[in-house]
Amino acid sequence: ELADARVSAGTYAIRLDAALLFSDIRFSATTEERRRLARDIHDGVAQELASLGYAIDDLGATHTDPATSAGLSDLRREVTRIISELRLSIFDLRSDVSVGMSLNVALSEYVRSQAIGSHIQVHLSLQEAPERLSIDVEAELLRIVQEALANARKHAHAENIWISSRIQPPLFEIKVEDDGQGLGQGRDDSYGLKIMSERAERIGGALEVGARDTGGTIVRVSRA
């Protein structure tokens, strides 16, 4: 039964890879496409993974063999981790700026959602002029910050993240800093950095990534 559960987990992992591949389209998708992708992931592989987790719980309740119980516990923790990652991806897809929600408001809402169940402390310092940037520009900046946060969480193993913004249309400067392991061989986020750079260029900005003086990484996107 444990073997069967592992096979099922492997099958769901393949489907999860496909779901996350589709979620990568969020970098170029329209708002409606992003919402559709979020619905598809939530109603599809996320629900099926939740069902798999319940099935593993049922198996665990009927087995007393220590080795089998330990294997099921490990498998359950992995399924729980994957479901958590999916939920974050779904929120990424659903987050957006709009006429009624400025960039700083969207950032605050997004950070609040990420804080649930996370050990990472996120510190915000957001300054915004009465005038707003265009919605297209704000949307690109939101995606850049989301990707920087994801990189810090997944690759930097940070305990603290600082987000600051200064917006004076048409100019802007947003910084995302962390106290993690910094740039180097232990990180595998080159694709995310490339995407952020392309987004910055698309809105006439520039992306800079470097080391913090006190350790960790700083990501800065600006248009001066």
PDB file of C-alpha atoms in Angstrom:
ATOM      1  CA  GLU A   1       0.000   0.000   0.000  1.00  0.00           C
ATOM      2  CA  LEU A   2       2.895   2.312   0.753  1.00  0.00           C
ATOM      3  CA  ALA A   3       4.317   1.495  -2.673  1.00  0.00           C
ATOM      4  CA  ASP A   4       0.950   2.269  -4.240  1.00  0.00           C
ATOM      5  CA  ALA A   5       0.851   5.588  -2.391  1.00  0.00           C
ATOM      6  CA  ARG A   6       4.314   6.437  -3.658  1.00  0.00           C
ATOM      7  CA  VAL A   7       3.272   5.611  -7.227  1.00  0.00           C
ATOM      8  CA  SER A   8       0.225   7.843  -6.815  1.00  0.00           C
ATOM      9  CA  ALA A   9       2.425  10.609  -5.463  1.00  0.00           C
ATOM     10  CA  GLY A  10       4.723  10.229  -8.454  1.00  0.00           C
ATOM     11  CA  THR A  11       1.782  10.499 -10.823  1.00  0.00           C
ATOM     12  CA  TYR A  12       0.560  13.644  -9.077  1.00  0.00           C
ATOM     13  CA  ALA A  13       4.107  15.037  -9.138  1.00  0.00           C
ATOM     14  CA  ILE A  14       4.150  14.755 -12.929  1.00  0.00           C
ATOM     15  CA  ARG A  15       0.792  16.524 -13.117  1.00  0.00           C
ATOM     16  CA  LEU A  16       2.068  19.100 -10.654  1.00  0.00           C
ATOM     17  CA  ASP A  17       5.076  19.796 -12.865  1.00  0.00           C
ATOM     18  CA  ALA A  18       2.666  20.455 -15.719  1.00  0.00           C
ATOM     19  CA  ALA A  19       0.525  22.707 -13.513  1.00  0.00           C
ATOM     20  CA  LEU A  20       3.531  24.707 -12.371  1.00  0.00           C
ATOM     21  CA  LEU A  21       4.743  24.945 -15.959  1.00  0.00           C
ATOM     22  CA  PHE A  22       1.411  26.480 -16.858  1.00  0.00           C
ATOM     23  CA  SER A  23       1.654  28.741 -13.815  1.00  0.00           C
ATOM     24  CA  ASP A  24       4.947  30.057 -15.202  1.00  0.00           C
ATOM     25  CA  ILE A  25       2.816  31.543 -17.987  1.00  0.00           C
ATOM     26  CA  ARG A  26       1.702  34.028 -15.329  1.00  0.00           C
ATOM     27  CA  PHE A  27       4.718  36.120 -16.299  1.00  0.00           C
ATOM     28  CA  SER A  28       3.149  36.930 -19.650  1.00  0.00           C
ATOM     29  CA  ALA A  29      -0.526  36.069 -19.245  1.00  0.00           C
ATOM     30  CA  THR A  30      -3.364  38.546 -19.188  1.00  0.00           C
ATOM     31  CA  THR A  31      -5.429  39.050 -16.050  1.00  0.00           C
ATOM     32  CA  GLU A  32      -8.228  36.800 -17.294  1.00  0.00           C
ATOM     33  CA  GLU A  33      -5.774  34.089 -18.329  1.00  0.00           C
ATOM     34  CA  ARG A  34      -4.136  34.250 -14.899  1.00  0.00           C
ATOM     35  CA  ARG A  35      -7.484  33.848 -13.165  1.00  0.00           C
ATOM     36  CA  ARG A  36      -8.371  30.896 -15.383  1.00  0.00           C
ATOM     37  CA  LEU A  37      -5.039  29.237 -14.619  1.00  0.00           C
ATOM     38  CA  ALA A  38      -5.610  29.772 -10.903  1.00  0.00           C
ATOM     39  CA  ARG A  39      -9.037  28.142 -11.151  1.00  0.00           C
ATOM     40  CA  ASP A  40      -7.688  25.217 -13.175  1.00  0.00           C
ATOM     41  CA  ILE A  41      -4.884  24.531 -10.685  1.00  0.00           C
ATOM     42  CA  HIS A  42      -7.186  24.922  -7.661  1.00  0.00           C
ATOM     43  CA  ASP A  43      -9.948  22.728  -9.080  1.00  0.00           C
ATOM     44  CA  GLY A  44      -7.586  20.156 -10.570  1.00  0.00           C
ATOM     45  CA  VAL A  45      -4.249  19.020  -9.202  1.00  0.00           C
ATOM     46  CA  ALA A  46      -4.584  20.908  -5.887  1.00  0.00           C
ATOM     47  CA  GLN A  47      -7.819  19.099  -5.024  1.00  0.00           C
ATOM     48  CA  GLU A  48      -6.391  15.763  -6.118  1.00  0.00           C
ATOM     49  CA  LEU A  49      -3.294  16.256  -3.985  1.00  0.00           C
ATOM     50  CA  ALA A  50      -5.496  17.072  -1.003  1.00  0.00           C
ATOM     51  CA  SER A  51      -7.393  13.823  -1.589  1.00  0.00           C
ATOM     52  CA  LEU A  52      -4.092  11.946  -1.775  1.00  0.00           C
ATOM     53  CA  GLY A  53      -3.123  13.455   1.573  1.00  0.00           C
ATOM     54  CA  TYR A  54      -6.332  12.220   3.159  1.00  0.00           C
ATOM     55  CA  ALA A  55      -5.735   8.751   1.691  1.00  0.00           C
ATOM     56  CA  ILE A  56      -2.250   8.699   3.223  1.00  0.00           C
ATOM     57  CA  ASP A  57      -3.759   9.678   6.572  1.00  0.00           C
ATOM     58  CA  ASP A  58      -6.193   6.752   6.324  1.00  0.00           C
ATOM     59  CA  LEU A  59      -3.355   4.350   5.553  1.00  0.00           C
ATOM     60  CA  GLY A  60      -1.347   5.674   8.466  1.00  0.00           C
ATOM     61  CA  ALA A  61      -4.256   5.075  10.823  1.00  0.00           C
ATOM     62  CA  THR A  62      -4.438   1.381   9.882  1.00  0.00           C
ATOM     63  CA  HIS A  63      -0.718   0.513  10.029  1.00  0.00           C
ATOM     64  CA  THR A  64       1.309  -0.159  13.165  1.00  0.00           C
ATOM     65  CA  ASP A  65       4.516  -1.264  11.451  1.00  0.00           C
ATOM     66  CA  PRO A  66       7.130   1.414  12.368  1.00  0.00           C
ATOM     67  CA  ALA A  67       8.856   1.418   8.981  1.00  0.00           C
ATOM     68  CA  THR A  68       5.585   1.764   7.073  1.00  0.00           C
ATOM     69  CA  SER A  69       4.323   4.461   9.441  1.00  0.00           C
ATOM     70  CA  ALA A  70       7.568   6.409   9.068  1.00  0.00           C
ATOM     71  CA  GLY A  71       7.382   6.161   5.280  1.00  0.00           C
ATOM     72  CA  LEU A  72       3.780   7.354   5.241  1.00  0.00           C
ATOM     73  CA  SER A  73       4.651  10.259   7.545  1.00  0.00           C
ATOM     74  CA  ASP A  74       7.463  11.350   5.220  1.00  0.00           C
ATOM     75  CA  LEU A  75       5.141  11.091   2.225  1.00  0.00           C
ATOM     76  CA  ARG A  76       2.425  13.083   4.006  1.00  0.00           C
ATOM     77  CA  ARG A  77       4.872  15.886   4.848  1.00  0.00           C
ATOM     78  CA  GLU A  78       5.954  16.084   1.203  1.00  0.00           C
ATOM     79  CA  VAL A  79       2.354  16.231  -0.037  1.00  0.00           C
ATOM     80  CA  THR A  80       1.620  18.986   2.501  1.00  0.00           C
ATOM     81  CA  ARG A  81       4.673  20.941   1.316  1.00  0.00           C
ATOM     82  CA  ILE A  82       3.620  20.660  -2.324  1.00  0.00           C
ATOM     83  CA  ILE A  83       0.065  21.761  -1.519  1.00  0.00           C
ATOM     84  CA  SER A  84       1.459  24.818   0.288  1.00  0.00           C
ATOM     85  CA  GLU A  85       3.566  25.701  -2.752  1.00  0.00           C
ATOM     86  CA  LEU A  86       0.527  25.335  -4.984  1.00  0.00           C
ATOM     87  CA  ARG A  87      -1.527  27.634  -2.787  1.00  0.00           C
ATOM     88  CA  LEU A  88       1.162  30.304  -3.031  1.00  0.00           C
ATOM     89  CA  SER A  89       1.215  29.913  -6.816  1.00  0.00           C
ATOM     90  CA  ILE A  90      -2.571  30.246  -6.936  1.00  0.00           C
ATOM     91  CA  PHE A  91      -2.421  33.469  -4.926  1.00  0.00           C
ATOM     92  CA  ASP A  92       0.331  34.742  -7.219  1.00  0.00           C
ATOM     93  CA  LEU A  93      -1.958  34.185 -10.166  1.00  0.00           C
ATOM     94  CA  ARG A  94      -4.918  35.899  -8.513  1.00  0.00           C
ATOM     95  CA  SER A  95      -2.994  38.940  -7.220  1.00  0.00           C
ATOM     96  CA  ASP A  96      -3.240  42.000  -9.384  1.00  0.00           C
ATOM     97  CA  VAL A  97      -3.464  45.764  -9.429  1.00  0.00           C
ATOM     98  CA  SER A  98      -6.582  47.494 -10.693  1.00  0.00           C
ATOM     99  CA  VAL A  99      -8.241  50.873 -10.900  1.00  0.00           C
ATOM    100  CA  GLY A 100      -9.347  50.452  -7.284  1.00  0.00           C
ATOM    101  CA  MET A 101      -6.187  48.783  -5.953  1.00  0.00           C
ATOM    102  CA  SER A 102      -2.834  50.531  -6.220  1.00  0.00           C
ATOM    103  CA  LEU A 103       0.536  48.811  -6.290  1.00  0.00           C
ATOM    104  CA  ASN A 104       1.257  49.447  -2.621  1.00  0.00           C
ATOM    105  CA  VAL A 105      -2.140  48.137  -1.556  1.00  0.00           C
ATOM    106  CA  ALA A 106      -1.652  45.028  -3.709  1.00  0.00           C
ATOM    107  CA  LEU A 107       1.822  44.529  -2.221  1.00  0.00           C
ATOM    108  CA  SER A 108       0.460  44.803   1.317  1.00  0.00           C
ATOM    109  CA  GLU A 109      -2.286  42.269   0.581  1.00  0.00           C
ATOM    110  CA  TYR A 110       0.169  39.914  -1.056  1.00  0.00           C
ATOM    111  CA  VAL A 111       2.659  40.084   1.816  1.00  0.00           C
ATOM    112  CA  ARG A 112      -0.147  39.453   4.297  1.00  0.00           C
ATOM    113  CA  SER A 113      -1.136  36.308   2.416  1.00  0.00           C
ATOM    114  CA  GLN A 114       2.453  35.053   2.334  1.00  0.00           C
ATOM    115  CA  ALA A 115       2.844  35.510   6.091  1.00  0.00           C
ATOM    116  CA  ILE A 116       0.306  32.754   6.838  1.00  0.00           C
ATOM    117  CA  GLY A 117       2.200  29.688   8.018  1.00  0.00           C
ATOM    118  CA  SER A 118       5.609  31.200   7.218  1.00  0.00           C
ATOM    119  CA  HIS A 119       8.536  31.742   9.570  1.00  0.00           C
ATOM    120  CA  ILE A 120       9.846  34.613   7.424  1.00  0.00           C
ATOM    121  CA  GLN A 121       9.265  38.128   8.713  1.00  0.00           C
ATOM    122  CA  VAL A 122       8.470  40.630   5.948  1.00  0.00           C
ATOM    123  CA  HIS A 123       8.997  44.326   6.709  1.00  0.00           C
ATOM    124  CA  LEU A 124       7.274  46.935   4.541  1.00  0.00           C
ATOM    125  CA  SER A 125       8.175  50.569   3.947  1.00  0.00           C
ATOM    126  CA  LEU A 126       5.948  51.880   1.182  1.00  0.00           C
ATOM    127  CA  GLN A 127       5.828  55.458  -0.072  1.00  0.00           C
ATOM    128  CA  GLU A 128       3.389  56.499  -2.747  1.00  0.00           C
ATOM    129  CA  ALA A 129       2.530  59.815  -4.374  1.00  0.00           C
ATOM    130  CA  PRO A 130      -1.109  60.886  -4.867  1.00  0.00           C
ATOM    131  CA  GLU A 131      -0.678  60.170  -8.579  1.00  0.00           C
ATOM    132  CA  ARG A 132      -0.307  56.565  -9.693  1.00  0.00           C
ATOM    133  CA  LEU A 133       1.848  54.866 -12.265  1.00  0.00           C
ATOM    134  CA  SER A 134      -0.029  53.310 -15.158  1.00  0.00           C
ATOM    135  CA  ILE A 135      -1.742  50.025 -14.295  1.00  0.00           C
ATOM    136  CA  ASP A 136       0.470  48.179 -16.772  1.00  0.00           C
ATOM    137  CA  VAL A 137       3.610  49.458 -15.032  1.00  0.00           C
ATOM    138  CA  GLU A 138       2.230  48.679 -11.574  1.00  0.00           C
ATOM    139  CA  ALA A 139       1.319  45.161 -12.677  1.00  0.00           C
ATOM    140  CA  GLU A 140       4.857  44.497 -13.914  1.00  0.00           C
ATOM    141  CA  LEU A 141       6.327  45.838 -10.663  1.00  0.00           C
ATOM    142  CA  LEU A 142       4.025  43.604  -8.626  1.00  0.00           C
ATOM    143  CA  ARG A 143       5.212  40.545 -10.573  1.00  0.00           C
ATOM    144  CA  ILE A 144       8.841  41.535 -10.051  1.00  0.00           C
ATOM    145  CA  VAL A 145       8.344  41.812  -6.289  1.00  0.00           C
ATOM    146  CA  GLN A 146       6.462  38.496  -6.223  1.00  0.00           C
ATOM    147  CA  GLU A 147       9.333  36.775  -8.016  1.00  0.00           C
ATOM    148  CA  ALA A 148      11.940  38.390  -5.740  1.00  0.00           C
ATOM    149  CA  LEU A 149      10.000  37.216  -2.686  1.00  0.00           C
ATOM    150  CA  ALA A 150       9.675  33.704  -4.107  1.00  0.00           C
ATOM    151  CA  ASN A 151      13.416  33.569  -4.784  1.00  0.00           C
ATOM    152  CA  ALA A 152      14.219  34.722  -1.250  1.00  0.00           C
ATOM    153  CA  ARG A 153      11.839  32.175   0.232  1.00  0.00           C
ATOM    154  CA  LYS A 154      12.856  29.199  -1.915  1.00  0.00           C
ATOM    155  CA  HIS A 155      16.546  29.787  -2.581  1.00  0.00           C
ATOM    156  CA  ALA A 156      17.998  32.222  -0.046  1.00  0.00           C
ATOM    157  CA  HIS A 157      16.605  30.560   3.114  1.00  0.00           C
ATOM    158  CA  ALA A 158      16.043  33.999   4.569  1.00  0.00           C
ATOM    159  CA  GLU A 159      14.557  34.818   7.973  1.00  0.00           C
ATOM    160  CA  ASN A 160      13.774  38.460   7.178  1.00  0.00           C
ATOM    161  CA  ILE A 161      12.769  40.278   4.001  1.00  0.00           C
ATOM    162  CA  TRP A 162      12.537  44.055   3.642  1.00  0.00           C
ATOM    163  CA  ILE A 163      10.444  45.637   0.902  1.00  0.00           C
ATOM    164  CA  SER A 164      10.610  49.358   0.285  1.00  0.00           C
ATOM    165  CA  SER A 165       9.065  51.465  -2.442  1.00  0.00           C
ATOM    166  CA  ARG A 166       9.344  55.097  -3.492  1.00  0.00           C
ATOM    167  CA  ILE A 167       6.956  56.109  -6.238  1.00  0.00           C
ATOM    168  CA  GLN A 168       6.818  59.535  -7.835  1.00  0.00           C
ATOM    169  CA  PRO A 169       5.309  59.029 -11.296  1.00  0.00           C
ATOM    170  CA  PRO A 170       6.764  58.482 -13.785  1.00  0.00           C
ATOM    171  CA  LEU A 171       9.716  57.505 -11.544  1.00  0.00           C
ATOM    172  CA  PHE A 172       9.900  54.582  -9.143  1.00  0.00           C
ATOM    173  CA  GLU A 173      12.318  52.599  -7.008  1.00  0.00           C
ATOM    174  CA  ILE A 174      11.459  49.318  -5.313  1.00  0.00           C
ATOM    175  CA  LYS A 175      13.903  47.260  -3.275  1.00  0.00           C
ATOM    176  CA  VAL A 176      13.562  43.731  -1.940  1.00  0.00           C
ATOM    177  CA  GLU A 177      16.285  42.741   0.533  1.00  0.00           C
ATOM    178  CA  ASP A 178      16.825  39.527   2.456  1.00  0.00           C
ATOM    179  CA  ASP A 179      19.212  38.201   5.088  1.00  0.00           C
ATOM    180  CA  GLY A 180      19.617  34.807   3.458  1.00  0.00           C
ATOM    181  CA  GLN A 181      22.603  32.962   2.042  1.00  0.00           C
ATOM    182  CA  GLY A 182      23.254  35.505  -0.697  1.00  0.00           C
ATOM    183  CA  LEU A 183      24.131  34.889  -4.314  1.00  0.00           C
ATOM    184  CA  GLY A 184      26.343  31.971  -5.172  1.00  0.00           C
ATOM    185  CA  GLN A 185      26.570  28.302  -6.056  1.00  0.00           C
ATOM    186  CA  GLY A 186      23.842  27.234  -3.647  1.00  0.00           C
ATOM    187  CA  ARG A 187      21.093  29.108  -5.474  1.00  0.00           C
ATOM    188  CA  ASP A 188      19.171  28.115  -8.577  1.00  0.00           C
ATOM    189  CA  ASP A 189      17.067  31.153  -9.425  1.00  0.00           C
ATOM    190  CA  SER A 190      18.729  32.367 -12.632  1.00  0.00           C
ATOM    191  CA  TYR A 191      15.502  31.906 -14.598  1.00  0.00           C
ATOM    192  CA  GLY A 192      13.585  34.076 -12.142  1.00  0.00           C
ATOM    193  CA  LEU A 193      16.247  36.787 -12.335  1.00  0.00           C
ATOM    194  CA  LYS A 194      16.064  36.735 -16.132  1.00  0.00           C
ATOM    195  CA  ILE A 195      12.279  37.119 -16.030  1.00  0.00           C
ATOM    196  CA  MET A 196      12.513  40.034 -13.593  1.00  0.00           C
ATOM    197  CA  SER A 197      15.077  41.763 -15.785  1.00  0.00           C
ATOM    198  CA  GLU A 198      12.875  41.385 -18.857  1.00  0.00           C
ATOM    199  CA  ARG A 199       9.910  42.802 -16.965  1.00  0.00           C
ATOM    200  CA  ALA A 200      11.927  45.797 -15.820  1.00  0.00           C
ATOM    201  CA  GLU A 201      13.097  46.512 -19.366  1.00  0.00           C
ATOM    202  CA  ARG A 202       9.518  46.261 -20.611  1.00  0.00           C
ATOM    203  CA  ILE A 203       8.489  49.246 -18.461  1.00  0.00           C
ATOM    204  CA  GLY A 204      11.619  51.309 -19.107  1.00  0.00           C
ATOM    205  CA  GLY A 205      13.250  50.356 -15.827  1.00  0.00           C
ATOM    206  CA  ALA A 206      16.445  48.652 -14.770  1.00  0.00           C
ATOM    207  CA  LEU A 207      17.011  45.681 -12.477  1.00  0.00           C
ATOM    208  CA  GLU A 208      20.024  45.416 -10.207  1.00  0.00           C
ATOM    209  CA  VAL A 209      20.840  42.380  -8.073  1.00  0.00           C
ATOM    210  CA  GLY A 210      23.684  42.350  -5.600  1.00  0.00           C
ATOM    211  CA  ALA A 211      24.896  41.465  -2.133  1.00  0.00           C
ATOM    212  CA  ARG A 212      23.832  43.328   1.003  1.00  0.00           C
ATOM    213  CA  ASP A 213      26.644  44.711   3.146  1.00  0.00           C
ATOM    214  CA  THR A 214      25.372  42.771   6.155  1.00  0.00           C
ATOM    215  CA  GLY A 215      24.735  39.547   4.240  1.00  0.00           C
ATOM    216  CA  GLY A 216      21.975  38.401   1.949  1.00  0.00           C
ATOM    217  CA  THR A 217      20.750  39.805  -1.335  1.00  0.00           C
ATOM    218  CA  ILE A 218      19.221  43.047  -2.554  1.00  0.00           C
ATOM    219  CA  VAL A 219      17.045  43.315  -5.657  1.00  0.00           C
ATOM    220  CA  ARG A 220      16.407  46.842  -6.913  1.00  0.00           C
ATOM    221  CA  VAL A 221      14.149  47.857  -9.773  1.00  0.00           C
ATOM    222  CA  SER A 222      13.986  51.506 -10.708  1.00  0.00           C
ATOM    223  CA  ARG A 223      13.233  54.072 -13.345  1.00  0.00           C
ATOM    224  CA  ALA A 224      15.103  57.293 -12.763  1.00  0.00           C
TER     225      ALA A 224
END
